[in-house]
Short mmCIF file of the C-alpha atoms (twelve columns), coordinates in Angstrom:
data_MODEL
# 
_entry.id   MODEL 
# 
loop_
_atom_site.group_PDB 
_atom_site.id 
_atom_site.type_symbol 
_atom_site.label_atom_id 
_atom_site.label_alt_id 
_atom_site.label_comp_id 
_atom_site.label_asym_id 
_atom_site.label_seq_id 
_atom_site.Cartn_x 
_atom_site.Cartn_y 
_atom_site.Cartn_z 
_atom_site.pdbx_PDB_model_num 
ATOM 1   C CA . MET A 1   124.244 255.234 142.234 1 
ATOM 2   C CA . ASP A 2   125.898 253.037 144.828 1 
ATOM 3   C CA . LEU A 3   122.569 252.526 146.571 1 
ATOM 4   C CA . LEU A 4   121.065 251.219 143.330 1 
ATOM 5   C CA . ARG A 5   123.833 248.693 142.792 1 
ATOM 6   C CA . TYR A 6   123.975 247.670 146.463 1 
ATOM 7   C CA . THR A 7   120.204 247.177 146.487 1 
ATOM 8   C CA . ALA A 8   120.416 244.903 143.451 1 
ATOM 9   C CA . GLU A 9   123.303 242.998 145.049 1 
ATOM 10  C CA . SER A 10  121.444 242.660 148.345 1 
ATOM 11  C CA . LEU A 11  118.365 241.240 146.612 1 
ATOM 12  C CA . SER A 12  120.522 238.814 144.666 1 
ATOM 13  C CA . LEU A 13  122.325 237.599 147.779 1 
ATOM 14  C CA . GLY A 14  119.104 237.407 149.779 1 
ATOM 15  C CA . PHE A 15  117.446 235.026 147.326 1 
ATOM 16  C CA . ASP A 16  118.519 231.422 147.838 1 
ATOM 17  C CA . ARG A 17  116.568 229.599 145.119 1 
ATOM 18  C CA . TRP A 18  118.667 230.536 142.047 1 
ATOM 19  C CA . GLU A 19  119.547 226.912 141.283 1 
ATOM 20  C CA . GLU A 20  115.945 225.653 141.252 1 
ATOM 21  C CA . GLN A 21  114.419 224.900 137.873 1 
ATOM 22  C CA . HIS A 22  111.390 227.015 136.834 1 
ATOM 23  C CA . VAL A 23  112.001 229.541 139.637 1 
ATOM 24  C CA . SER A 24  112.537 233.210 138.799 1 
ATOM 25  C CA . GLY A 25  114.407 235.373 141.235 1 
ATOM 26  C CA . PRO A 26  114.104 239.106 141.788 1 
ATOM 27  C CA . SER A 27  114.584 241.271 138.711 1 
ATOM 28  C CA . LEU A 28  115.395 244.975 138.481 1 
ATOM 29  C CA . TYR A 29  116.251 247.503 135.780 1 
ATOM 30  C CA . PHE A 30  117.133 250.994 137.033 1 
ATOM 31  C CA . LEU A 31  117.571 253.800 134.500 1 
ATOM 32  C CA . VAL A 32  119.118 257.040 135.812 1 
ATOM 33  C CA . VAL A 33  118.316 259.935 133.505 1 
ATOM 34  C CA . ALA A 34  119.300 263.583 133.201 1 
ATOM 35  C CA . ASP A 35  115.837 264.807 132.230 1 
ATOM 36  C CA . VAL A 36  112.513 263.825 133.772 1 
ATOM 37  C CA . ASP A 37  110.779 263.572 130.382 1 
ATOM 38  C CA . VAL A 38  111.749 260.232 128.848 1 
ATOM 39  C CA . SER A 39  108.782 259.967 126.473 1 
ATOM 40  C CA . ASP A 40  110.993 260.381 123.376 1 
ATOM 41  C CA . TYR A 41  112.532 256.942 123.904 1 
ATOM 42  C CA . THR A 42  110.274 255.010 126.282 1 
ATOM 43  C CA . ASP A 43  106.751 253.625 126.427 1 
ATOM 44  C CA . PRO A 44  104.678 253.037 129.575 1 
ATOM 45  C CA . LEU A 45  104.659 249.385 130.591 1 
ATOM 46  C CA . GLY A 46  101.040 248.806 131.544 1 
ATOM 47  C CA . ALA A 47  100.218 248.475 135.228 1 
ATOM 48  C CA . ASN A 48  103.878 248.171 136.261 1 
ATOM 49  C CA . LYS A 49  104.354 251.005 138.739 1 
ATOM 50  C CA . TRP A 50  106.884 252.033 141.348 1 
ATOM 51  C CA . PRO A 51  105.180 252.595 144.753 1 
ATOM 52  C CA . VAL A 52  105.818 256.351 144.995 1 
ATOM 53  C CA . ASN A 53  103.575 256.530 148.066 1 
ATOM 54  C CA . ARG A 54  106.230 254.475 149.907 1 
ATOM 55  C CA . CYS A 55  109.377 255.926 148.313 1 
ATOM 56  C CA . ARG A 56  109.384 258.903 145.959 1 
ATOM 57  C CA . VAL A 57  113.027 260.010 146.343 1 
ATOM 58  C CA . ILE A 58  115.910 257.608 146.900 1 
ATOM 59  C CA . SER A 59  117.725 259.836 149.379 1 
ATOM 60  C CA . GLU A 60  114.748 260.214 151.750 1 
ATOM 61  C CA . SER A 61  115.137 256.719 153.221 1 
ATOM 62  C CA . ALA A 62  117.455 253.956 152.079 1 
ATOM 63  C CA . GLU A 63  115.344 251.449 154.016 1 
ATOM 64  C CA . ALA A 64  112.112 252.521 152.283 1 
ATOM 65  C CA . PHE A 65  113.862 252.381 148.908 1 
ATOM 66  C CA . VAL A 66  115.216 248.859 149.465 1 
ATOM 67  C CA . GLU A 67  111.834 247.578 150.690 1 
ATOM 68  C CA . ALA A 68  110.014 249.085 147.700 1 
ATOM 69  C CA . ALA A 69  112.663 247.692 145.325 1 
ATOM 70  C CA . ARG A 70  112.253 244.230 146.864 1 
ATOM 71  C CA . ASP A 71  108.507 244.292 146.228 1 
ATOM 72  C CA . VAL A 72  108.895 245.618 142.675 1 
ATOM 73  C CA . ALA A 73  111.631 243.069 141.893 1 
ATOM 74  C CA . PHE A 74  109.203 240.206 142.464 1 
ATOM 75  C CA . THR A 75  106.018 241.704 141.016 1 
ATOM 76  C CA . CYS A 76  106.780 244.128 138.188 1 
ATOM 77  C CA . ASP A 77  108.616 244.340 134.901 1 
ATOM 78  C CA . GLY A 78  110.243 247.221 133.049 1 
ATOM 79  C CA . ALA A 79  112.697 249.988 133.708 1 
ATOM 80  C CA . ILE A 80  112.422 252.075 136.849 1 
ATOM 81  C CA . VAL A 81  113.190 255.649 135.799 1 
ATOM 82  C CA . ILE A 82  115.117 257.757 138.301 1 
ATOM 83  C CA . ALA A 83  115.971 261.410 137.696 1 
ATOM 84  C CA . ALA A 84  119.470 262.665 138.483 1 
ATOM 85  C CA . ASP A 85  118.126 264.253 141.689 1 
ATOM 86  C CA . GLY A 86  116.937 260.834 142.932 1 
ATOM 87  C CA . THR A 87  113.233 261.306 142.186 1 
ATOM 88  C CA . ILE A 88  111.623 258.066 141.031 1 
ATOM 89  C CA . GLN A 89  108.927 258.123 138.359 1 
ATOM 90  C CA . GLU A 90  105.847 256.090 139.145 1 
ATOM 91  C CA . GLN A 91  105.305 254.568 135.700 1 
ATOM 92  C CA . MET A 92  107.750 251.831 134.765 1 
ATOM 93  C CA . VAL A 93  108.704 251.784 131.092 1 
ATOM 94  C CA . ARG A 94  109.940 249.852 128.105 1 
ATOM 95  C CA . VAL A 95  112.979 251.546 126.584 1 
ATOM 96  C CA . ARG A 96  112.967 251.659 122.778 1 
ATOM 97  C CA . SER A 97  116.120 250.602 120.953 1 
ATOM 98  C CA . PRO A 98  117.983 253.578 119.511 1 
ATOM 99  C CA . SER A 99  117.935 254.006 115.751 1 
ATOM 100 C CA . HIS A 100 121.033 253.031 113.806 1 
ATOM 101 C CA . GLU A 101 121.578 256.714 112.912 1 
ATOM 102 C CA . SER A 102 121.489 257.840 116.546 1 
ATOM 103 C CA . MET A 103 124.182 255.306 117.501 1 
ATOM 104 C CA . ASN A 104 126.823 257.443 115.737 1 
ATOM 105 C CA . GLY A 105 128.702 254.396 114.496 1 
ATOM 106 C CA . ILE A 106 128.799 252.642 117.874 1 
ATOM 107 C CA . ASP A 107 128.760 248.892 117.385 1 
ATOM 108 C CA . MET A 108 127.126 247.167 120.329 1 
ATOM 109 C CA . GLU A 109 128.872 244.075 121.590 1 
ATOM 110 C CA . TYR A 110 126.382 241.891 123.407 1 
ATOM 111 C CA . ALA A 111 127.669 239.217 125.746 1 
ATOM 112 C CA . ASP A 112 126.149 235.755 125.351 1 
ATOM 113 C CA . TRP A 113 124.606 235.976 128.843 1 
ATOM 114 C CA . MET A 114 122.629 239.121 128.026 1 
ATOM 115 C CA . GLY A 115 118.863 238.829 127.888 1 
ATOM 116 C CA . THR A 116 116.424 241.447 126.674 1 
ATOM 117 C CA . LYS A 117 116.668 243.593 129.817 1 
ATOM 118 C CA . HIS A 118 120.472 243.698 129.708 1 
ATOM 119 C CA . MET A 119 120.595 244.474 125.990 1 
ATOM 120 C CA . SER A 120 118.064 247.254 126.546 1 
ATOM 121 C CA . ALA A 121 120.158 248.699 129.397 1 
ATOM 122 C CA . LEU A 122 123.311 248.578 127.268 1 
ATOM 123 C CA . GLU A 123 121.601 250.284 124.326 1 
ATOM 124 C CA . ALA A 124 119.923 252.849 126.596 1 
ATOM 125 C CA . SER A 125 123.289 253.746 128.114 1 
ATOM 126 C CA . THR A 126 124.395 255.128 124.733 1 
ATOM 127 C CA . ARG A 127 121.714 257.833 124.871 1 
ATOM 128 C CA . GLU A 128 122.864 261.281 125.905 1 
ATOM 129 C CA . GLU A 129 119.915 261.596 128.298 1 
ATOM 130 C CA . VAL A 130 120.799 258.396 130.168 1 
ATOM 131 C CA . LEU A 131 123.415 258.793 132.869 1 
ATOM 132 C CA . TRP A 132 123.664 255.188 134.029 1 
ATOM 133 C CA . SER A 133 121.696 251.983 134.333 1 
ATOM 134 C CA . VAL A 134 121.893 248.839 136.436 1 
ATOM 135 C CA . THR A 135 120.191 245.465 136.140 1 
ATOM 136 C CA . LEU A 136 119.582 242.438 138.325 1 
ATOM 137 C CA . SER A 137 119.012 239.233 136.354 1 
ATOM 138 C CA . GLU A 138 116.039 237.139 137.424 1 
ATOM 139 C CA . GLU A 139 117.716 234.055 135.979 1 
ATOM 140 C CA . ASN A 140 120.956 233.930 137.936 1 
ATOM 141 C CA . GLY A 141 121.313 236.967 140.225 1 
ATOM 142 C CA . ARG A 142 123.907 238.709 138.050 1 
ATOM 143 C CA . VAL A 143 124.211 242.469 138.665 1 
ATOM 144 C CA . SER A 144 125.424 244.665 135.803 1 
ATOM 145 C CA . SER A 145 126.060 248.400 135.419 1 
ATOM 146 C CA . PHE A 146 125.916 250.169 132.072 1 
ATOM 147 C CA . LEU A 147 127.560 253.472 131.137 1 
ATOM 148 C CA . ASN A 148 128.099 255.023 127.707 1 
ATOM 149 C CA . GLY A 149 127.697 251.760 125.808 1 
ATOM 150 C CA . THR A 150 129.965 249.774 128.124 1 
ATOM 151 C CA . TYR A 151 129.186 247.504 131.026 1 
ATOM 152 C CA . GLN A 152 130.625 246.145 134.248 1 
ATOM 153 C CA . ASP A 153 129.359 242.675 135.010 1 
ATOM 154 C CA . TYR A 154 129.148 241.055 138.442 1 
ATOM 155 C CA . PRO A 155 128.086 237.392 138.431 1 
ATOM 156 C CA . ARG A 156 126.325 236.438 141.670 1 
ATOM 157 C CA . ASP A 157 129.399 234.677 143.074 1 
ATOM 158 C CA . ASP A 158 131.423 237.898 142.688 1 
ATOM 159 C CA . ILE A 159 129.077 240.287 144.507 1 
ATOM 160 C CA . GLY A 160 128.767 241.089 148.180 1 
ATOM 161 C CA . GLY A 161 132.435 240.744 148.982 1 
ATOM 162 C CA . ARG A 162 134.182 241.713 152.196 1 
ATOM 163 C CA . TRP A 163 132.988 245.315 152.230 1 
ATOM 164 C CA . ARG A 164 129.400 244.612 151.138 1 
ATOM 165 C CA . PRO A 165 128.069 241.722 153.188 1 
# 
């Protein structure tokens, strides 16, 4: 999980054009799941694919994972599904919003900075099958982690501190 967040932070810090108008930075949405089959709550997102030929399992090579994530962050859209064992699914997905009944009375509180990807990650984190999710905003480099309907938010100026250059 740390590698996912550190990768998002590294891509945010490595992009120096955040302040330019009409420029989109890198964007990521990682979804860590307990079960490999996510078809009950996701839909394939067209030709958006993770390059499994370069990195199939996160733990095999951190360098290969970061390089693949960098390429995907600039060219693809959708959630990257990662099984609890670190295996990455090739097909990137759109995560469906949970039904009101399945929320078990949880009222989502969306922050005003949240876009579609962040709201999706927050909602997805309420699902029993979802262990954790993390996003990197293409608009401002913000990195956020989502767990059980809550989130930890790291604006770009707050990431990459002393211990994570």
